[in-house]
Tab-separated table of C-alpha atoms and ligand atoms in Angstrom:
chain	number	residue	atom	x	y	z
U	19	UNK	CA	97.522	157.509	135.053
U	20	UNK	CA	94.687	159.619	136.413
U	21	UNK	CA	92.995	162.503	134.663
U	22	UNK	CA	94.732	164.985	136.942
U	23	UNK	CA	98.184	163.543	136.386
U	24	UNK	CA	97.662	163.602	132.649
U	25	UNK	CA	96.229	167.111	132.659
U	26	UNK	CA	99.146	168.427	134.630
U	27	UNK	CA	101.571	166.883	132.195
U	28	UNK	CA	103.451	163.663	132.841
U	29	UNK	CA	106.277	162.545	130.575
U	30	UNK	CA	103.782	160.832	128.302
U	31	UNK	CA	101.622	163.891	127.734
U	32	UNK	CA	104.294	166.561	127.451
U	33	UNK	CA	103.910	168.664	124.343
U	34	UNK	CA	100.797	166.793	123.293
U	35	UNK	CA	97.963	169.114	122.248
U	36	UNK	CA	95.341	166.561	123.286
U	37	UNK	CA	96.453	166.799	126.890
U	38	UNK	CA	94.681	170.130	127.318
U	39	UNK	CA	92.380	170.969	130.152
U	40	UNK	CA	89.501	171.609	127.731
U	41	UNK	CA	89.256	167.917	126.926
U	42	UNK	CA	89.763	166.729	130.485
U	43	UNK	CA	86.987	169.066	131.696
U	44	UNK	CA	84.542	168.404	128.870
U	45	UNK	CA	84.974	164.649	128.520
U	46	UNK	CA	86.978	162.969	131.275
U	47	UNK	CA	85.835	159.565	130.043
U	48	UNK	CA	87.447	159.948	126.625
U	49	UNK	CA	90.367	161.916	128.102
U	50	UNK	CA	91.111	158.988	130.379
U	51	UNK	CA	91.138	156.627	127.413
U	52	UNK	CA	93.686	158.843	125.687
U	53	UNK	CA	95.795	159.075	128.825
U	54	UNK	CA	95.741	155.292	129.136
U	55	UNK	CA	96.693	154.973	125.474
U	56	UNK	CA	99.645	157.318	126.057
U	57	UNK	CA	100.668	155.152	128.976
U	58	UNK	CA	100.339	151.953	126.915
U	59	UNK	CA	102.526	153.577	124.311
U	60	UNK	CA	105.132	154.646	126.866
U	61	UNK	CA	105.402	151.129	128.286
U	62	UNK	CA	105.709	149.181	125.047
U	63	UNK	CA	108.197	148.925	122.215
U	64	UNK	CA	106.344	149.727	119.011
U	65	UNK	CA	107.609	147.718	116.052
U	66	UNK	CA	104.542	147.816	113.753
U	67	UNK	CA	105.940	148.824	110.380
U	68	UNK	CA	103.346	151.448	109.444
U	69	UNK	CA	103.319	153.383	112.711
U	70	UNK	CA	105.528	156.224	113.878
U	71	UNK	CA	105.442	159.245	116.169
U	72	UNK	CA	103.925	162.312	114.547
U	73	UNK	CA	106.265	165.229	115.178
U	74	UNK	CA	105.258	167.951	117.703
U	75	UNK	CA	105.214	170.623	114.961
U	76	UNK	CA	102.894	168.509	112.810
U	77	UNK	CA	100.614	167.865	115.795
U	78	UNK	CA	100.435	171.607	116.420
U	79	UNK	CA	99.492	172.310	112.793
U	80	UNK	CA	96.828	169.586	112.924
U	81	UNK	CA	95.033	171.331	115.762
U	82	UNK	CA	95.376	174.803	114.198
U	83	UNK	CA	92.506	176.933	112.874
U	84	UNK	CA	92.478	175.366	109.401
U	85	UNK	CA	90.741	172.394	111.036
U	86	UNK	CA	87.458	174.284	110.604
U	87	UNK	CA	87.953	175.540	107.061
U	88	UNK	CA	85.933	174.212	104.162
U	89	UNK	CA	87.944	174.565	100.977
U	90	UNK	CA	86.547	172.287	98.275
U	91	UNK	CA	88.565	172.463	95.084
U	92	UNK	CA	92.106	173.683	94.612
U	93	UNK	CA	94.005	176.924	95.385
U	94	UNK	CA	92.526	179.736	93.324
U	95	UNK	CA	89.580	177.514	92.292
U	96	UNK	CA	87.581	176.960	95.494
U	97	UNK	CA	83.887	176.386	95.927
U	98	UNK	CA	83.985	178.265	99.237
U	99	UNK	CA	84.843	181.805	100.200
U	100	UNK	CA	87.501	182.903	102.696
U	101	UNK	CA	90.097	180.492	101.345
U	102	UNK	CA	93.066	182.810	100.695
U	103	UNK	CA	95.093	181.484	103.642
U	104	UNK	CA	93.982	177.886	103.098
U	105	UNK	CA	95.175	178.341	99.514
U	106	UNK	CA	98.534	179.608	100.739
U	107	UNK	CA	98.916	176.616	103.090
U	108	UNK	CA	98.031	174.131	100.352
U	109	UNK	CA	100.385	175.794	97.868
U	110	UNK	CA	103.137	175.574	100.471
U	111	UNK	CA	102.485	171.842	100.903
U	112	UNK	CA	102.330	171.270	97.133
U	113	UNK	CA	105.527	173.259	96.475
U	114	UNK	CA	107.355	171.420	99.240
U	115	UNK	CA	106.203	168.041	97.937
U	116	UNK	CA	107.276	168.930	94.389
U	117	UNK	CA	110.642	170.158	95.639
U	118	UNK	CA	111.329	167.285	98.008
U	119	UNK	CA	110.511	164.590	95.459
U	120	UNK	CA	111.508	166.523	92.313
U	121	UNK	CA	108.014	165.876	90.970
U	122	UNK	CA	106.337	167.922	88.221
U	123	UNK	CA	102.999	167.801	90.073
U	124	UNK	CA	101.741	166.961	93.570
U	125	UNK	CA	98.289	166.541	95.083
U	126	UNK	CA	98.261	166.725	98.888
U	127	UNK	CA	94.539	166.162	99.448
U	128	UNK	CA	94.053	162.353	99.661
U	129	UNK	CA	92.752	161.442	103.113
U	130	UNK	CA	94.523	158.076	103.109
U	131	UNK	CA	96.862	156.034	100.960
U	132	UNK	CA	93.964	153.816	99.924
U	133	UNK	CA	91.990	156.833	98.699
U	134	UNK	CA	95.096	158.024	96.856
U	135	UNK	CA	95.275	154.598	95.156
U	136	UNK	CA	91.584	154.886	94.280
U	137	UNK	CA	92.254	158.285	92.721
U	138	UNK	CA	95.300	156.984	90.822
U	139	UNK	CA	93.235	154.151	89.333
U	140	UNK	CA	90.354	156.523	88.615
U	141	UNK	CA	92.677	158.892	86.758
U	142	UNK	CA	94.212	156.195	84.561
U	143	UNK	CA	91.691	153.376	84.168
U	144	UNK	CA	88.132	152.490	83.262
U	145	UNK	CA	86.170	149.838	85.155
U	146	UNK	CA	87.185	146.388	83.950
U	147	UNK	CA	90.694	147.429	82.842
U	148	UNK	CA	93.573	145.096	83.619
U	149	UNK	CA	96.173	145.852	86.304
U	150	UNK	CA	99.352	143.914	87.048
U	151	UNK	CA	100.412	144.254	90.702
U	152	UNK	CA	102.206	142.309	93.396
U	153	UNK	CA	99.863	139.539	94.517
U	154	UNK	CA	98.356	139.921	97.983
U	155	UNK	CA	99.969	136.614	99.038
U	156	UNK	CA	103.408	138.015	98.204
U	157	UNK	CA	102.977	141.405	99.882
U	158	UNK	CA	100.550	143.473	97.817
U	159	UNK	CA	98.228	145.817	99.722
U	160	UNK	CA	94.424	145.326	99.700
U	161	UNK	CA	94.226	148.132	97.148
U	162	UNK	CA	96.116	145.870	94.737
U	163	UNK	CA	93.213	143.633	93.837
U	164	UNK	CA	91.608	142.288	97.005
U	165	UNK	CA	88.028	141.176	96.361
U	166	UNK	CA	87.113	142.877	99.641
U	167	UNK	CA	88.362	146.199	98.230
U	168	UNK	CA	87.103	148.379	95.352
U	169	UNK	CA	90.231	147.496	93.405
U	170	UNK	CA	89.450	143.802	93.090
U	171	UNK	CA	85.812	144.493	92.176
U	172	UNK	CA	86.306	147.206	89.589
U	173	UNK	CA	89.494	146.136	87.832
U	174	UNK	CA	90.924	142.864	86.584
U	175	UNK	CA	94.063	142.143	88.577
U	176	UNK	CA	96.887	139.777	87.774
U	177	UNK	CA	99.448	139.161	90.511
U	178	UNK	CA	103.196	138.829	90.206
U	179	UNK	CA	105.392	137.641	93.039
U	180	UNK	CA	108.842	136.947	94.375
U	181	UNK	CA	111.156	134.032	93.610
U	182	UNK	CA	111.039	131.183	96.093
U	183	UNK	CA	114.821	130.930	96.261
U	184	UNK	CA	116.019	134.460	97.058
U	185	UNK	CA	112.708	136.158	97.863
U	186	UNK	CA	113.331	138.920	95.313
U	187	UNK	CA	110.718	140.194	92.836
U	188	UNK	CA	110.745	137.945	89.773
U	189	UNK	CA	111.129	140.495	86.971
U	190	UNK	CA	111.045	137.756	84.325
U	191	UNK	CA	107.619	136.780	85.624
U	192	UNK	CA	106.507	140.437	85.658
U	193	UNK	CA	107.584	140.800	82.010
U	194	UNK	CA	105.951	137.542	80.968
U	195	UNK	CA	102.639	138.388	82.691
U	196	UNK	CA	102.723	141.888	81.220
U	197	UNK	CA	103.170	140.487	77.677
U	198	UNK	CA	100.472	137.904	78.246
U	199	UNK	CA	97.824	140.159	79.859
U	200	UNK	CA	98.673	143.585	78.376
U	201	UNK	CA	97.547	145.443	81.536
U	202	UNK	CA	96.578	149.103	81.365
U	203	UNK	CA	98.649	149.755	84.516
U	204	UNK	CA	101.456	148.062	86.420
U	205	UNK	CA	101.802	148.682	90.166
U	206	UNK	CA	105.152	148.324	91.930
U	207	UNK	CA	105.166	148.503	95.701
U	208	UNK	CA	104.345	146.358	98.692
U	209	UNK	CA	103.607	146.391	102.389
U	210	UNK	CA	106.184	143.798	103.413
U	211	UNK	CA	108.918	143.607	100.757
U	212	UNK	CA	112.134	144.828	102.419
U	213	UNK	CA	113.974	145.800	99.219
U	214	UNK	CA	113.446	148.551	96.651
U	215	UNK	CA	111.796	147.747	93.330
U	216	UNK	CA	114.018	148.132	90.267
U	217	UNK	CA	112.238	151.221	88.939
U	218	UNK	CA	114.062	151.321	85.610
U	219	UNK	CA	113.153	147.685	84.924
U	220	UNK	CA	109.495	148.269	85.812
U	221	UNK	CA	109.453	151.318	83.507
U	222	UNK	CA	110.908	149.296	80.673
U	223	UNK	CA	108.299	146.559	81.083
U	224	UNK	CA	105.481	149.112	81.294
U	225	UNK	CA	106.741	150.815	78.122
U	226	UNK	CA	106.977	147.522	76.280
U	227	UNK	CA	103.264	146.814	76.809
U	228	UNK	CA	102.174	150.468	76.775
U	229	UNK	CA	101.000	150.437	80.406
U	230	UNK	CA	101.042	153.167	83.017
U	231	UNK	CA	103.454	152.599	85.915
U	232	UNK	CA	102.132	153.318	89.409
U	233	UNK	CA	104.718	153.379	92.212
U	234	UNK	CA	103.062	152.469	95.525
U	235	UNK	CA	105.704	153.605	97.989
U	236	UNK	CA	103.655	154.373	101.106
U	237	UNK	CA	105.963	152.234	103.256
U	238	UNK	CA	109.151	153.933	102.141
U	239	UNK	CA	108.039	157.493	101.329
U	240	UNK	CA	110.352	158.882	104.014
U	241	UNK	CA	113.342	156.967	102.650
U	242	UNK	CA	112.683	158.317	99.158
U	243	UNK	CA	112.293	161.849	100.564
U	244	UNK	CA	115.645	161.573	102.340
U	245	UNK	CA	117.434	160.133	99.321
U	246	UNK	CA	118.043	156.890	101.221
U	247	UNK	CA	115.941	154.913	98.718
U	248	UNK	CA	115.967	155.222	94.911
U	249	UNK	CA	113.193	157.557	93.794
U	250	UNK	CA	110.440	156.139	91.583
U	251	UNK	CA	109.382	159.653	90.543
U	252	UNK	CA	111.534	159.857	87.371
U	253	UNK	CA	110.123	156.483	86.239
U	254	UNK	CA	106.507	156.263	87.400
U	255	UNK	CA	103.535	158.001	85.805
U	256	UNK	CA	101.960	158.256	89.250
U	257	UNK	CA	103.611	157.812	92.641
U	258	UNK	CA	101.381	157.056	95.627
U	259	UNK	CA	103.002	158.078	98.903
U	260	UNK	CA	102.077	158.289	102.594
U	261	UNK	CA	102.512	161.359	104.757
U	262	UNK	CA	102.258	159.312	107.963
U	263	UNK	CA	104.442	156.194	108.435
U	264	UNK	CA	108.117	157.138	108.003
U	265	UNK	CA	107.358	160.755	107.048
U	266	UNK	CA	105.932	161.395	110.565
U	267	UNK	CA	103.229	163.710	109.266
U	268	UNK	CA	99.423	163.486	109.376
U	269	UNK	CA	97.755	160.247	108.334
U	270	UNK	CA	97.175	160.692	104.665
U	271	UNK	CA	98.095	160.163	101.057
U	272	UNK	CA	100.187	162.156	98.637
U	273	UNK	CA	100.065	161.815	94.863
U	274	UNK	CA	102.974	162.775	92.620
U	275	UNK	CA	102.683	162.652	88.861
U	276	UNK	CA	103.843	163.884	85.500
U	277	UNK	CA	102.718	167.267	84.173
U	278	UNK	CA	100.539	165.535	81.562
U	279	UNK	CA	98.553	163.705	84.225
U	280	UNK	CA	98.244	166.637	86.656
U	281	UNK	CA	94.741	167.663	85.636
U	282	UNK	CA	93.426	164.074	85.591
U	283	UNK	CA	94.938	163.270	88.982
U	284	UNK	CA	93.500	166.434	90.530
U	285	UNK	CA	90.030	165.723	89.177
U	286	UNK	CA	90.267	162.096	90.299
U	287	UNK	CA	90.841	163.262	93.892
U	288	UNK	CA	88.293	166.093	93.908
U	289	UNK	CA	85.489	165.914	92.928
U	290	UNK	CA	85.632	162.271	91.755
U	291	UNK	CA	86.578	160.397	94.944
U	292	UNK	CA	86.632	163.025	97.723
U	293	UNK	CA	84.846	166.129	98.893
U	294	UNK	CA	86.597	168.981	100.649
U	295	UNK	CA	90.136	168.283	101.833
U	296	UNK	CA	90.935	168.337	105.551
U	297	UNK	CA	92.849	171.599	105.504
U	298	UNK	CA	94.447	170.999	108.907
U	299	UNK	CA	95.893	167.777	107.483
U	300	UNK	CA	97.090	169.680	104.446
U	301	UNK	CA	98.789	172.155	106.828
U	302	UNK	CA	100.311	169.253	108.777
U	303	UNK	CA	101.552	167.733	105.528
U	304	UNK	CA	103.269	171.046	104.682
U	305	UNK	CA	105.116	170.890	108.018
U	306	UNK	CA	106.093	167.227	107.632
U	307	UNK	CA	107.393	167.843	104.105
U	308	UNK	CA	109.509	170.754	105.375
U	309	UNK	CA	110.875	168.670	108.252
U	310	UNK	CA	111.677	165.814	105.864
U	311	UNK	CA	113.948	168.089	103.840
U	312	UNK	CA	116.379	168.671	106.732
U	313	UNK	CA	119.742	166.954	107.382
U	314	UNK	CA	118.319	165.778	110.717
U	315	UNK	CA	115.596	163.891	108.876
U	316	UNK	CA	118.099	162.344	106.499
U	317	UNK	CA	120.045	161.088	109.515
U	318	UNK	CA	116.800	159.691	110.919
U	319	UNK	CA	115.999	157.891	107.663
U	320	UNK	CA	119.502	156.390	107.498
U	321	UNK	CA	119.183	155.252	111.084
U	322	UNK	CA	115.847	153.504	110.439
U	323	UNK	CA	117.651	151.391	107.834
U	324	UNK	CA	120.767	150.657	109.906
U	325	UNK	CA	118.508	149.843	112.870
U	326	UNK	CA	116.455	147.473	110.701
U	327	UNK	CA	119.664	145.756	109.564
U	328	UNK	CA	120.698	145.250	113.202
U	329	UNK	CA	117.235	143.889	113.933
U	330	UNK	CA	117.365	141.579	110.921
U	331	UNK	CA	120.824	140.260	111.830
U	332	UNK	CA	119.754	139.682	115.421
U	333	UNK	CA	116.666	137.735	114.343
U	334	UNK	CA	118.747	135.655	111.920
U	335	UNK	CA	121.260	134.821	114.655
U	336	UNK	CA	118.353	133.607	116.773
U	337	UNK	CA	117.241	131.201	114.042
U	338	UNK	CA	114.581	133.174	112.162
U	339	UNK	CA	114.888	133.649	108.395
U	340	UNK	CA	114.624	137.293	107.266
U	341	UNK	CA	113.077	137.377	103.792
U	342	UNK	CA	115.572	138.255	101.049
U	343	UNK	CA	118.301	137.692	103.639
U	344	UNK	CA	118.143	141.219	105.075
U	345	UNK	CA	116.717	144.652	104.339
U	346	UNK	CA	117.325	147.939	102.520
U	347	UNK	CA	114.451	149.643	104.334
U	348	UNK	CA	112.987	150.120	107.818
U	349	UNK	CA	111.165	146.797	107.330
U	350	UNK	CA	112.059	143.284	108.361
U	351	UNK	CA	109.853	140.360	107.369
U	352	UNK	CA	111.011	137.128	108.987
U	353	UNK	CA	110.076	133.486	108.558
U	354	UNK	CA	109.582	131.814	111.935
U	355	UNK	CA	109.168	128.243	110.740
U	356	UNK	CA	112.704	127.210	111.862
U	357	UNK	CA	111.578	128.051	115.410
U	358	UNK	CA	108.437	125.944	115.074
U	359	UNK	CA	106.094	128.808	115.963
U	360	UNK	CA	103.437	130.587	113.895
U	361	UNK	CA	103.321	134.326	113.291
U	362	UNK	CA	100.043	134.606	115.212
U	363	UNK	CA	101.513	132.867	118.259
U	364	UNK	CA	104.680	134.980	118.111
U	365	UNK	CA	102.572	138.152	117.858
U	366	UNK	CA	100.557	137.136	120.953
U	367	UNK	CA	103.597	136.149	123.017
U	368	UNK	CA	105.526	139.275	122.091
U	369	UNK	CA	102.520	141.516	122.840
U	370	UNK	CA	102.353	139.966	126.318
U	371	UNK	CA	105.933	141.164	126.818
U	372	UNK	CA	105.169	144.647	125.428
U	373	UNK	CA	106.814	144.014	122.065
U	374	UNK	CA	104.331	145.088	119.383
U	375	UNK	CA	104.807	143.536	115.966
U	376	UNK	CA	102.551	141.984	113.342
U	377	UNK	CA	102.095	138.457	112.116
U	378	UNK	CA	102.660	138.285	108.388
U	379	UNK	CA	101.701	135.740	105.754
U	380	UNK	CA	104.770	134.977	103.666
U	381	UNK	CA	105.113	134.242	99.968
U	382	UNK	CA	104.505	130.476	99.471
U	383	UNK	CA	103.255	130.310	103.092
U	384	UNK	CA	101.974	126.815	103.909
U	385	UNK	CA	100.101	128.133	106.989
U	386	UNK	CA	96.601	129.649	106.730
U	387	UNK	CA	96.717	133.500	106.619
U	388	UNK	CA	95.172	133.816	110.106
U	389	UNK	CA	98.121	131.871	111.543
U	390	UNK	CA	100.879	132.841	109.077
U	391	UNK	CA	104.507	131.722	109.210
U	392	UNK	CA	106.093	135.132	109.558
U	393	UNK	CA	106.274	138.395	111.408
U	394	UNK	CA	106.776	141.893	110.064
U	395	UNK	CA	108.575	144.586	112.023
U	396	UNK	CA	109.603	148.178	111.339
U	397	UNK	CA	111.997	150.600	112.974
U	398	UNK	CA	110.172	153.898	112.294
U	399	UNK	CA	108.926	154.528	115.832
U	400	UNK	CA	111.882	153.246	117.837
U	401	UNK	CA	114.258	155.265	115.671
U	402	UNK	CA	112.131	158.391	116.244
U	403	UNK	CA	112.579	157.701	119.951
U	404	UNK	CA	116.343	157.634	119.506
U	405	UNK	CA	117.020	153.902	119.602
U	406	UNK	CA	119.903	152.693	117.471
U	407	UNK	CA	121.713	149.513	116.481
U	408	UNK	CA	122.599	148.462	120.021
U	409	UNK	CA	118.994	148.664	121.212
U	410	UNK	CA	117.686	146.948	118.079
U	411	UNK	CA	120.124	144.045	118.446
U	412	UNK	CA	118.910	143.627	121.985
U	413	UNK	CA	115.257	143.917	120.897
U	414	UNK	CA	115.884	141.208	118.269
U	415	UNK	CA	117.081	138.916	121.039
U	416	UNK	CA	114.032	139.688	123.173
U	417	UNK	CA	111.620	139.125	120.269
U	418	UNK	CA	113.266	135.831	119.330
U	419	UNK	CA	113.351	134.525	122.875
U	420	UNK	CA	109.741	135.395	123.659
U	421	UNK	CA	108.457	134.273	120.242
U	422	UNK	CA	110.109	130.883	120.698
U	423	UNK	CA	108.276	130.418	123.994
U	424	UNK	CA	110.815	131.814	126.472
U	425	UNK	CA	109.756	133.385	129.769
U	426	UNK	CA	107.667	136.523	129.315
U	427	UNK	CA	108.227	138.208	132.702
U	428	UNK	CA	111.965	138.996	132.458
U	429	UNK	CA	111.563	140.164	128.851
U	430	UNK	CA	108.588	142.338	129.840
U	431	UNK	CA	110.646	143.930	132.625
U	432	UNK	CA	113.465	144.763	130.202
U	433	UNK	CA	110.961	146.100	127.631
U	434	UNK	CA	109.474	148.468	130.217
U	435	UNK	CA	112.951	149.637	131.174
U	436	UNK	CA	114.000	150.274	127.569
U	437	UNK	CA	110.677	151.866	126.653
U	438	UNK	CA	110.848	154.091	129.732
U	439	UNK	CA	114.352	155.246	128.870
U	440	UNK	CA	113.198	156.387	125.403
U	441	UNK	CA	109.581	157.370	126.134
U	442	UNK	CA	110.259	161.066	126.227
U	443	UNK	CA	112.040	161.388	122.908
U	444	UNK	CA	110.037	161.950	119.812
F	28	PLP	C1	100.100	151.702	104.441
F	28	PLP	C2	99.857	151.322	103.035
F	28	PLP	C3	98.581	151.442	102.472
F	28	PLP	C4	97.358	151.873	103.265
F	28	PLP	O1	97.416	153.137	103.807
F	28	PLP	P1	96.100	153.794	104.439
F	28	PLP	O2	96.476	155.226	104.646
F	28	PLP	O3	95.846	153.055	105.702
F	28	PLP	O4	94.997	153.635	103.467
F	28	PLP	C5	98.432	151.106	101.133
F	28	PLP	N1	99.454	150.684	100.387
F	28	PLP	C6	100.694	150.550	100.892
F	28	PLP	C7	101.811	150.075	100.008
F	28	PLP	C8	100.945	150.858	102.240
F	28	PLP	O5	102.174	150.715	102.731
């Protein structure tokens, strides 16, 4: 696509604030990159689990005048002047978050999920304290004890995992490790586990050893919001959520907590780990939280799960092994070893056909992490585009065929056709 085509509004730029003439005039080089990215997006089927399409209303709020406002602190307690309307926007976001998740307290300022995790740890722990979390090998995020991340350097992590047989979280192991290590906090949540943690059981274990319970539900925040997943909020001391991913809002974190922890959580975000919040993101979060409270969003959330089940069944029919035998979320993590192909190779082959998914190291994976035996897929984006079970069954077939080494060209042609048919629907 050329600059002119993009500036005049093709199907891929329609309703997109970035496709304004100001950018194309001021910086055609960067504008062309964005236009090409829009085209890449329109020609591929996006199955990366953490991505989605930000809604048009959220995009509009993100580019609104609050983008320039400095508002360090919290509503009514700012370090800058002129914050009355920024305060009102933040209060709207906070009230909507509290209402949507039935949470006593919400903090909408974290710039990312990782910084929200940092703030959660900072509020509850001292350096050196013990934390029990899902091990990275079994699906824990970097912020759950990676040595390359602050978490693994500043706290002492112990990892629990899933059972080899059914792939489900081994609660007996969690209890045993909790008794043995007496952690100050237990984290439940993962980037690749396709089922919901048993929140009541985690609460019981945390209570037994007098630990805080942190629910890390960035992957499934939208499902919790829609009531399609069990809410951790009544059980967890702190819930760490994402406003992007399934919620389709701005990239960012959201912290929910008990009334007792409200003050500590707020201080852990600002001034302990962040400066001034991005008020345009706060405004965008307010919009996303409102949109997530609608029946239309609930239908979307339900469809991400039914689409993921169709995807999972299709992959299983083609010989892959979906972890835990299926999914209760938008996520499918599948073992490719029956096909004799690594996750890395499947990711490369599928990308060549326009099918974007991620290689994924599996629990008990015999392959090195860079190769990995699995792939991870999510239905957030394709469901936002309006694809349903029929399309996802077909996509499963395409993924399996290409991953196993089948011809790329015919699959790529079908991918472009499907992607084109749904490119305009966000
Ligand atoms: C996506 C995700 C993260 C990281 O989110 P960022 O906003 O990129 O920091 C952390 N934890 C979990 C469980 C996630 O799903």
